[in-house]
Amino acid sequence: MTVKARAKENQSIVDYLLGLSSDIEQSQIETRYFRDQSFYEDVLLHEDELICDYLSNELPLNERRRFEQHFLQSPHRRKKLQSTRKLMAYLADQVGEGQFITTSKRSPQATASSDGWFDYLSGLLVPKFSFGRMLAATALLLVCGFGLTTYIAGLRQNLRQSEGERLALQQQEQELRGTTLRQQAEAAAKRDEAASLSELVASGANSLSASMERPTPTPAIKLTLATARSANSPADIKLPRAAQTIPLAVALDGQAPEASRYVIKLRATEMNSPTWQWEATAQNGQVLLDIPAAGIAPGLYSLTLARVVSATQTNEFAGEIFLRMSRP
């Protein structure tokens, strides 16, 4: 068994095929394997050379072990090994049955020294096969070469198809990832919207509950519009210290329609004083008012009521009451 001397690049390909290269070298070779057509063909050529060297017992011991442990793990390579072994056996059989044209015979020393079919074939370079057997061997080699070329072309086409499918799957994965992110963003927005709506509903329910549970204020004072009052005889109202409103009931004229709307205005009799205005509905012949205590200072105030007749007509004046606000 002889050890072959290989170039550095060839040795790196052999190491890759035997699983002896590092992860970085393996990645570099595989990248170049798919992009460089000539390099791809070099790799296939080295596969064939390794198989021939293995069958002719020319591989070093360490490479022979890696060949059996790693290289032959591929079903494709095992099939190629079997085909090559059959071809070499056939050629060896043809050489063994060949007849010499000359009457010279091989010496016993030459016959005993043949080691493998390569050495035996080289010993027959001077003698000649019969023309028919040489033609059959040549035809067999052509057929095998054509089949191998077709097989390699099919493998190359399958690799390209697999690469295209891989790129298509990557694109689909990116599209699915983008769709998932958009759906997550929409779901988050809907959750936020639902939370805001829940808070709004809860706030409205609390406000409604508070308004329903709040008792009707007891009027602090009851007045009537039937009694004419002036600034000289106002109604005295004590301003509460902690209350936010001042409940007030104003009795209406008996001829006023029930459930009439009234516009109420409250202003101090001093010059340039602010005016408070709001609306209330008459119930049971009186108007219940909640005068806001905020901003009301002790002093003389005028309270006027006007019934809302219609949207196109002027409100009907109902009466005026003077109030004197004071602290208790």
Short mmCIF file of C-alpha atoms in Angstrom, two decimals:
data_model
loop_
_atom_site.label_atom_id
_atom_site.label_comp_id
_atom_site.label_asym_id
_atom_site.label_seq_id
_atom_site.Cartn_x
_atom_site.Cartn_y
_atom_site.Cartn_z
CA MET A 1 0.00 0.00 0.00
CA THR A 2 1.41 3.39 -1.02
CA VAL A 3 0.59 6.81 0.40
CA LYS A 4 -0.42 9.36 -2.21
CA ALA A 5 0.95 12.90 -2.14
CA ARG A 6 -1.86 15.41 -2.67
CA ALA A 7 -1.94 19.17 -3.21
CA LYS A 8 -3.18 21.31 -0.34
CA GLU A 9 -6.56 22.03 -1.93
CA ASN A 10 -7.02 18.39 -2.93
CA GLN A 11 -6.16 17.28 0.60
CA SER A 12 -8.75 19.68 2.03
CA ILE A 13 -11.40 18.12 -0.24
CA VAL A 14 -10.36 14.63 0.82
CA ASP A 15 -10.50 15.65 4.49
CA TYR A 16 -14.00 17.03 3.90
CA LEU A 17 -15.17 13.80 2.25
CA LEU A 18 -13.68 11.73 5.07
CA GLY A 19 -15.10 13.98 7.81
CA LEU A 20 -11.69 15.19 8.96
CA SER A 21 -12.15 18.93 8.28
CA SER A 22 -13.16 21.49 10.90
CA ASP A 23 -16.59 23.11 11.06
CA ILE A 24 -15.29 26.30 9.42
CA GLU A 25 -13.59 24.40 6.61
CA GLN A 26 -16.68 22.26 6.11
CA SER A 27 -18.89 25.38 5.84
CA GLN A 28 -16.51 27.00 3.36
CA ILE A 29 -16.35 23.89 1.16
CA GLU A 30 -20.13 23.44 1.16
CA THR A 31 -20.67 27.10 0.26
CA ARG A 32 -18.24 26.85 -2.62
CA TYR A 33 -19.69 23.43 -3.52
CA PHE A 34 -23.07 24.99 -4.40
CA ARG A 35 -21.75 28.13 -6.10
CA ASP A 36 -18.73 26.95 -8.12
CA GLN A 37 -19.51 24.38 -10.85
CA SER A 38 -15.86 23.44 -11.44
CA PHE A 39 -15.30 22.93 -7.71
CA TYR A 40 -18.42 20.76 -7.60
CA GLU A 41 -16.95 18.58 -10.33
CA ASP A 42 -13.63 18.40 -8.45
CA VAL A 43 -15.44 17.09 -5.38
CA LEU A 44 -17.16 14.39 -7.45
CA LEU A 45 -13.80 13.47 -9.02
CA HIS A 46 -12.20 13.09 -5.59
CA GLU A 47 -15.09 10.87 -4.52
CA ASP A 48 -14.34 8.56 -7.46
CA GLU A 49 -10.60 8.58 -6.68
CA LEU A 50 -11.20 7.71 -3.03
CA ILE A 51 -13.40 4.77 -4.06
CA CYS A 52 -10.78 3.49 -6.51
CA ASP A 53 -7.97 3.92 -3.98
CA TYR A 54 -10.03 2.08 -1.38
CA LEU A 55 -10.78 -0.82 -3.69
CA SER A 56 -7.14 -1.03 -4.82
CA ASN A 57 -5.96 -0.87 -1.18
CA GLU A 58 -4.00 2.36 -1.73
CA LEU A 59 -5.48 4.46 1.09
CA PRO A 60 -3.48 5.06 4.28
CA LEU A 61 -4.80 3.23 7.33
CA ASN A 62 -6.31 6.32 8.97
CA GLU A 63 -8.04 7.40 5.74
CA ARG A 64 -9.27 3.87 5.14
CA ARG A 65 -10.93 3.81 8.57
CA ARG A 66 -12.54 7.22 7.99
CA PHE A 67 -13.66 6.00 4.56
CA GLU A 68 -15.50 3.08 6.13
CA GLN A 69 -16.83 5.04 9.15
CA HIS A 70 -17.80 8.35 7.51
CA PHE A 71 -17.61 8.26 3.73
CA LEU A 72 -19.79 5.17 3.36
CA GLN A 73 -22.53 6.63 5.58
CA SER A 74 -24.04 8.12 2.41
CA PRO A 75 -26.33 5.69 0.51
CA HIS A 76 -25.30 7.38 -2.74
CA ARG A 77 -21.61 6.71 -2.07
CA ARG A 78 -22.25 3.11 -1.05
CA LYS A 79 -24.11 2.58 -4.32
CA LYS A 80 -21.25 4.15 -6.26
CA LEU A 81 -18.77 1.87 -4.41
CA GLN A 82 -20.75 -1.22 -5.38
CA SER A 83 -20.95 -0.13 -9.03
CA THR A 84 -17.21 0.55 -9.18
CA ARG A 85 -16.41 -2.78 -7.51
CA LYS A 86 -18.53 -4.64 -10.09
CA LEU A 87 -16.89 -2.76 -12.94
CA MET A 88 -13.39 -3.52 -11.65
CA ALA A 89 -14.30 -7.20 -11.16
CA TYR A 90 -15.63 -7.40 -14.70
CA LEU A 91 -12.48 -5.86 -16.14
CA ALA A 92 -10.33 -8.19 -14.04
CA ASP A 93 -12.30 -11.18 -15.40
CA GLN A 94 -11.84 -9.96 -18.95
CA VAL A 95 -8.11 -9.51 -18.40
CA GLY A 96 -7.81 -13.01 -16.85
CA GLU A 97 -9.50 -14.62 -19.88
CA GLY A 98 -7.57 -12.58 -22.46
CA GLN A 99 -5.37 -14.41 -25.01
CA PHE A 100 -1.93 -13.20 -26.09
CA ILE A 101 -1.40 -12.70 -29.78
CA THR A 102 2.25 -13.59 -29.36
CA THR A 103 3.40 -16.97 -28.04
CA SER A 104 5.43 -15.38 -25.29
CA LYS A 105 4.40 -16.30 -21.76
CA ARG A 106 4.57 -14.26 -18.58
CA SER A 107 7.21 -15.29 -16.15
CA PRO A 108 6.13 -16.86 -12.84
CA GLN A 109 7.81 -13.97 -11.04
CA ALA A 110 5.61 -11.42 -12.87
CA THR A 111 2.49 -13.43 -12.13
CA ALA A 112 3.32 -13.81 -8.45
CA SER A 113 4.07 -10.10 -8.03
CA SER A 114 0.70 -8.80 -9.32
CA ASP A 115 -1.10 -7.02 -6.51
CA GLY A 116 -4.56 -5.96 -7.52
CA TRP A 117 -6.11 -5.37 -10.88
CA PHE A 118 -4.16 -2.17 -11.57
CA ASP A 119 -0.78 -3.98 -11.35
CA TYR A 120 -2.10 -6.88 -13.36
CA LEU A 121 -3.49 -4.56 -16.03
CA SER A 122 -0.16 -2.69 -16.26
CA GLY A 123 1.66 -6.01 -16.82
CA LEU A 124 -0.52 -6.60 -19.86
CA LEU A 125 0.30 -3.36 -21.65
CA VAL A 126 2.75 -5.14 -23.98
CA PRO A 127 0.53 -8.20 -24.66
CA LYS A 128 -2.70 -7.44 -26.44
CA PHE A 129 -6.28 -8.48 -25.83
CA SER A 130 -8.34 -9.98 -28.56
CA PHE A 131 -10.03 -7.25 -30.54
CA GLY A 132 -13.53 -8.38 -29.56
CA ARG A 133 -12.82 -8.30 -25.82
CA MET A 134 -11.18 -4.89 -26.07
CA LEU A 135 -14.19 -3.58 -27.97
CA ALA A 136 -16.56 -4.99 -25.33
CA ALA A 137 -14.57 -3.41 -22.51
CA THR A 138 -14.50 -0.06 -24.32
CA ALA A 139 -18.26 -0.16 -24.87
CA LEU A 140 -18.80 -1.00 -21.21
CA LEU A 141 -16.67 1.94 -20.12
CA LEU A 142 -18.59 4.27 -22.45
CA VAL A 143 -21.93 3.05 -21.14
CA CYS A 144 -20.81 3.41 -17.54
CA GLY A 145 -19.40 6.87 -18.23
CA PHE A 146 -22.63 8.00 -19.89
CA GLY A 147 -24.67 6.62 -17.01
CA LEU A 148 -22.45 8.34 -14.48
CA THR A 149 -22.69 11.63 -16.35
CA THR A 150 -26.48 11.37 -16.48
CA TYR A 151 -26.60 10.52 -12.80
CA ILE A 152 -24.42 13.52 -11.92
CA ALA A 153 -26.61 15.81 -14.05
CA GLY A 154 -29.69 14.53 -12.22
CA LEU A 155 -28.05 15.14 -8.88
CA ARG A 156 -27.12 18.68 -9.91
CA GLN A 157 -30.70 19.36 -10.99
CA ASN A 158 -32.03 17.96 -7.71
CA LEU A 159 -29.64 20.16 -5.75
CA ARG A 160 -30.79 23.25 -7.64
CA GLN A 161 -34.42 22.31 -7.11
CA SER A 162 -33.78 21.75 -3.39
CA GLU A 163 -32.05 25.13 -3.15
CA GLY A 164 -35.03 26.81 -4.82
CA GLU A 165 -37.44 25.08 -2.46
CA ARG A 166 -35.31 26.12 0.52
CA LEU A 167 -35.38 29.77 -0.58
CA ALA A 168 -39.15 29.59 -1.12
CA LEU A 169 -39.62 28.12 2.37
CA GLN A 170 -37.49 30.89 3.86
CA GLN A 171 -39.62 33.51 2.11
CA GLN A 172 -42.81 31.85 3.36
CA GLU A 173 -41.37 31.76 6.87
CA GLN A 174 -40.60 35.49 6.73
CA GLU A 175 -44.11 36.25 5.45
CA LEU A 176 -45.66 34.14 8.21
CA ARG A 177 -43.49 35.87 10.80
CA GLY A 178 -44.60 39.28 9.52
CA THR A 179 -48.25 38.20 9.54
CA THR A 180 -47.88 36.90 13.10
CA LEU A 181 -46.34 40.18 14.27
CA ARG A 182 -49.17 42.18 12.65
CA GLN A 183 -51.79 39.94 14.25
CA GLN A 184 -50.11 40.31 17.64
CA ALA A 185 -50.07 44.11 17.25
CA GLU A 186 -53.76 44.12 16.25
CA ALA A 187 -54.64 41.85 19.18
CA ALA A 188 -52.74 44.12 21.59
CA ALA A 189 -54.58 47.18 20.20
CA LYS A 190 -57.93 45.41 20.60
CA ARG A 191 -57.04 44.43 24.18
CA ASP A 192 -56.18 48.06 24.97
CA GLU A 193 -59.41 49.23 23.36
CA ALA A 194 -61.43 46.66 25.31
CA ALA A 195 -59.71 47.67 28.56
CA SER A 196 -60.46 51.35 27.90
CA LEU A 197 -64.08 50.50 27.11
CA SER A 198 -64.35 48.43 30.29
CA GLU A 199 -62.98 51.30 32.34
CA LEU A 200 -65.43 53.71 30.68
CA VAL A 201 -68.37 51.38 31.34
CA ALA A 202 -67.28 50.87 34.94
CA SER A 203 -66.91 54.62 35.44
CA GLY A 204 -70.35 55.25 33.94
CA ALA A 205 -71.88 52.53 36.09
CA ASN A 206 -70.31 53.99 39.22
CA SER A 207 -71.55 57.47 38.34
CA LEU A 208 -75.05 56.17 37.65
CA SER A 209 -75.05 54.17 40.88
CA ALA A 210 -73.88 57.17 42.85
CA SER A 211 -76.55 59.39 41.28
CA MET A 212 -79.25 56.80 41.98
CA GLU A 213 -78.17 56.28 45.57
CA ARG A 214 -77.85 60.00 46.30
CA PRO A 215 -80.97 61.10 48.24
CA THR A 216 -83.07 64.02 47.07
CA PRO A 217 -81.79 67.12 48.90
CA THR A 218 -84.11 68.65 51.40
CA PRO A 219 -84.73 72.31 50.45
CA ALA A 220 -83.11 74.71 52.87
CA ILE A 221 -85.84 77.21 52.21
CA LYS A 222 -89.15 77.27 50.39
CA LEU A 223 -90.16 80.38 48.50
CA THR A 224 -93.11 81.28 46.32
CA LEU A 225 -93.42 83.53 43.31
CA ALA A 226 -96.90 84.54 44.33
CA THR A 227 -95.43 86.76 47.05
CA ALA A 228 -93.71 89.82 45.63
CA ARG A 229 -90.36 90.45 47.20
CA SER A 230 -87.95 93.31 46.81
CA ALA A 231 -84.37 94.11 47.70
CA ASN A 232 -85.65 95.65 50.92
CA SER A 233 -87.26 92.38 52.08
CA PRO A 234 -85.08 89.55 50.79
CA ALA A 235 -85.17 85.93 51.92
CA ASP A 236 -82.31 85.12 54.27
CA ILE A 237 -80.26 81.99 53.41
CA LYS A 238 -77.40 80.73 55.52
CA LEU A 239 -74.43 79.50 53.51
CA PRO A 240 -73.36 76.04 54.73
CA ARG A 241 -69.68 75.60 55.49
CA ALA A 242 -69.11 72.11 54.09
CA ALA A 243 -71.98 71.60 51.59
CA GLN A 244 -71.29 71.96 47.87
CA THR A 245 -74.84 73.04 46.95
CA ILE A 246 -77.66 75.03 48.49
CA PRO A 247 -81.00 73.18 48.03
CA LEU A 248 -83.86 75.58 47.29
CA ALA A 249 -87.55 75.03 46.45
CA VAL A 250 -89.51 77.75 44.63
CA ALA A 251 -93.31 77.32 44.52
CA LEU A 252 -94.87 78.33 41.18
CA ASP A 253 -98.16 79.90 40.25
CA GLY A 254 -100.94 77.35 40.26
CA GLN A 255 -101.71 78.12 36.61
CA ALA A 256 -98.22 77.07 35.40
CA PRO A 257 -98.23 73.86 33.28
CA GLU A 258 -96.79 70.76 34.89
CA ALA A 259 -93.30 69.61 33.77
CA SER A 260 -92.49 73.01 32.27
CA ARG A 261 -88.86 73.89 31.66
CA TYR A 262 -87.49 76.99 33.42
CA VAL A 263 -84.34 78.99 32.92
CA ILE A 264 -82.93 80.18 36.25
CA LYS A 265 -80.41 82.99 36.61
CA LEU A 266 -78.62 84.00 39.80
CA ARG A 267 -76.50 87.14 40.05
CA ALA A 268 -75.30 89.50 42.77
CA THR A 269 -76.85 92.95 42.82
CA GLU A 270 -73.41 94.57 42.75
CA MET A 271 -72.08 95.95 39.48
CA ASN A 272 -70.04 93.64 37.18
CA SER A 273 -70.92 90.57 39.21
CA PRO A 274 -70.90 87.08 37.62
CA THR A 275 -74.14 85.37 36.62
CA TRP A 276 -75.02 81.70 37.19
CA GLN A 277 -77.55 80.16 34.80
CA TRP A 278 -79.07 76.68 34.51
CA GLU A 279 -82.37 74.94 33.67
CA ALA A 280 -84.81 72.93 35.79
CA THR A 281 -88.15 71.14 35.30
CA ALA A 282 -91.21 71.94 37.40
CA GLN A 283 -92.53 69.05 39.44
CA ASN A 284 -95.58 69.08 41.70
CA GLY A 285 -96.02 72.82 41.21
CA GLN A 286 -92.48 73.78 42.28
CA VAL A 287 -88.93 74.01 40.97
CA LEU A 288 -86.16 72.32 42.94
CA LEU A 289 -82.80 74.06 42.63
CA ASP A 290 -79.28 73.11 43.70
CA ILE A 291 -77.44 76.42 43.85
CA PRO A 292 -73.67 75.78 43.76
CA ALA A 293 -72.07 76.98 46.93
CA ALA A 294 -68.68 77.46 45.31
CA GLY A 295 -68.11 81.09 44.39
CA ILE A 296 -71.12 82.34 46.38
CA ALA A 297 -70.04 85.07 48.78
CA PRO A 298 -72.18 86.71 51.45
CA GLY A 299 -74.33 89.48 49.97
CA LEU A 300 -77.58 90.34 48.14
CA TYR A 301 -78.51 88.23 45.09
CA SER A 302 -81.31 88.27 42.51
CA LEU A 303 -82.91 84.99 41.42
CA THR A 304 -85.08 85.17 38.26
CA LEU A 305 -87.15 82.41 36.67
CA ALA A 306 -88.42 82.33 33.05
CA ARG A 307 -90.55 79.55 31.54
CA VAL A 308 -89.33 78.12 28.25
CA VAL A 309 -92.22 78.47 25.82
CA SER A 310 -90.64 77.17 22.59
CA ALA A 311 -87.41 77.30 20.69
CA THR A 312 -88.69 80.10 18.46
CA GLN A 313 -90.35 82.28 21.12
CA THR A 314 -88.93 84.35 23.94
CA ASN A 315 -88.99 82.78 27.37
CA GLU A 316 -91.91 83.83 29.56
CA PHE A 317 -90.84 85.73 32.71
CA ALA A 318 -92.16 83.95 35.79
CA GLY A 319 -90.84 86.05 38.68
CA GLU A 320 -87.88 87.37 40.67
CA ILE A 321 -86.78 86.66 44.24
CA PHE A 322 -84.08 88.49 46.21
CA LEU A 323 -81.84 86.41 48.43
CA ARG A 324 -79.45 87.55 51.11
CA MET A 325 -76.60 85.09 51.58
CA SER A 326 -74.87 85.10 54.95
CA ARG A 327 -72.63 82.91 57.04
CA PRO A 328 -74.09 81.20 60.11
#
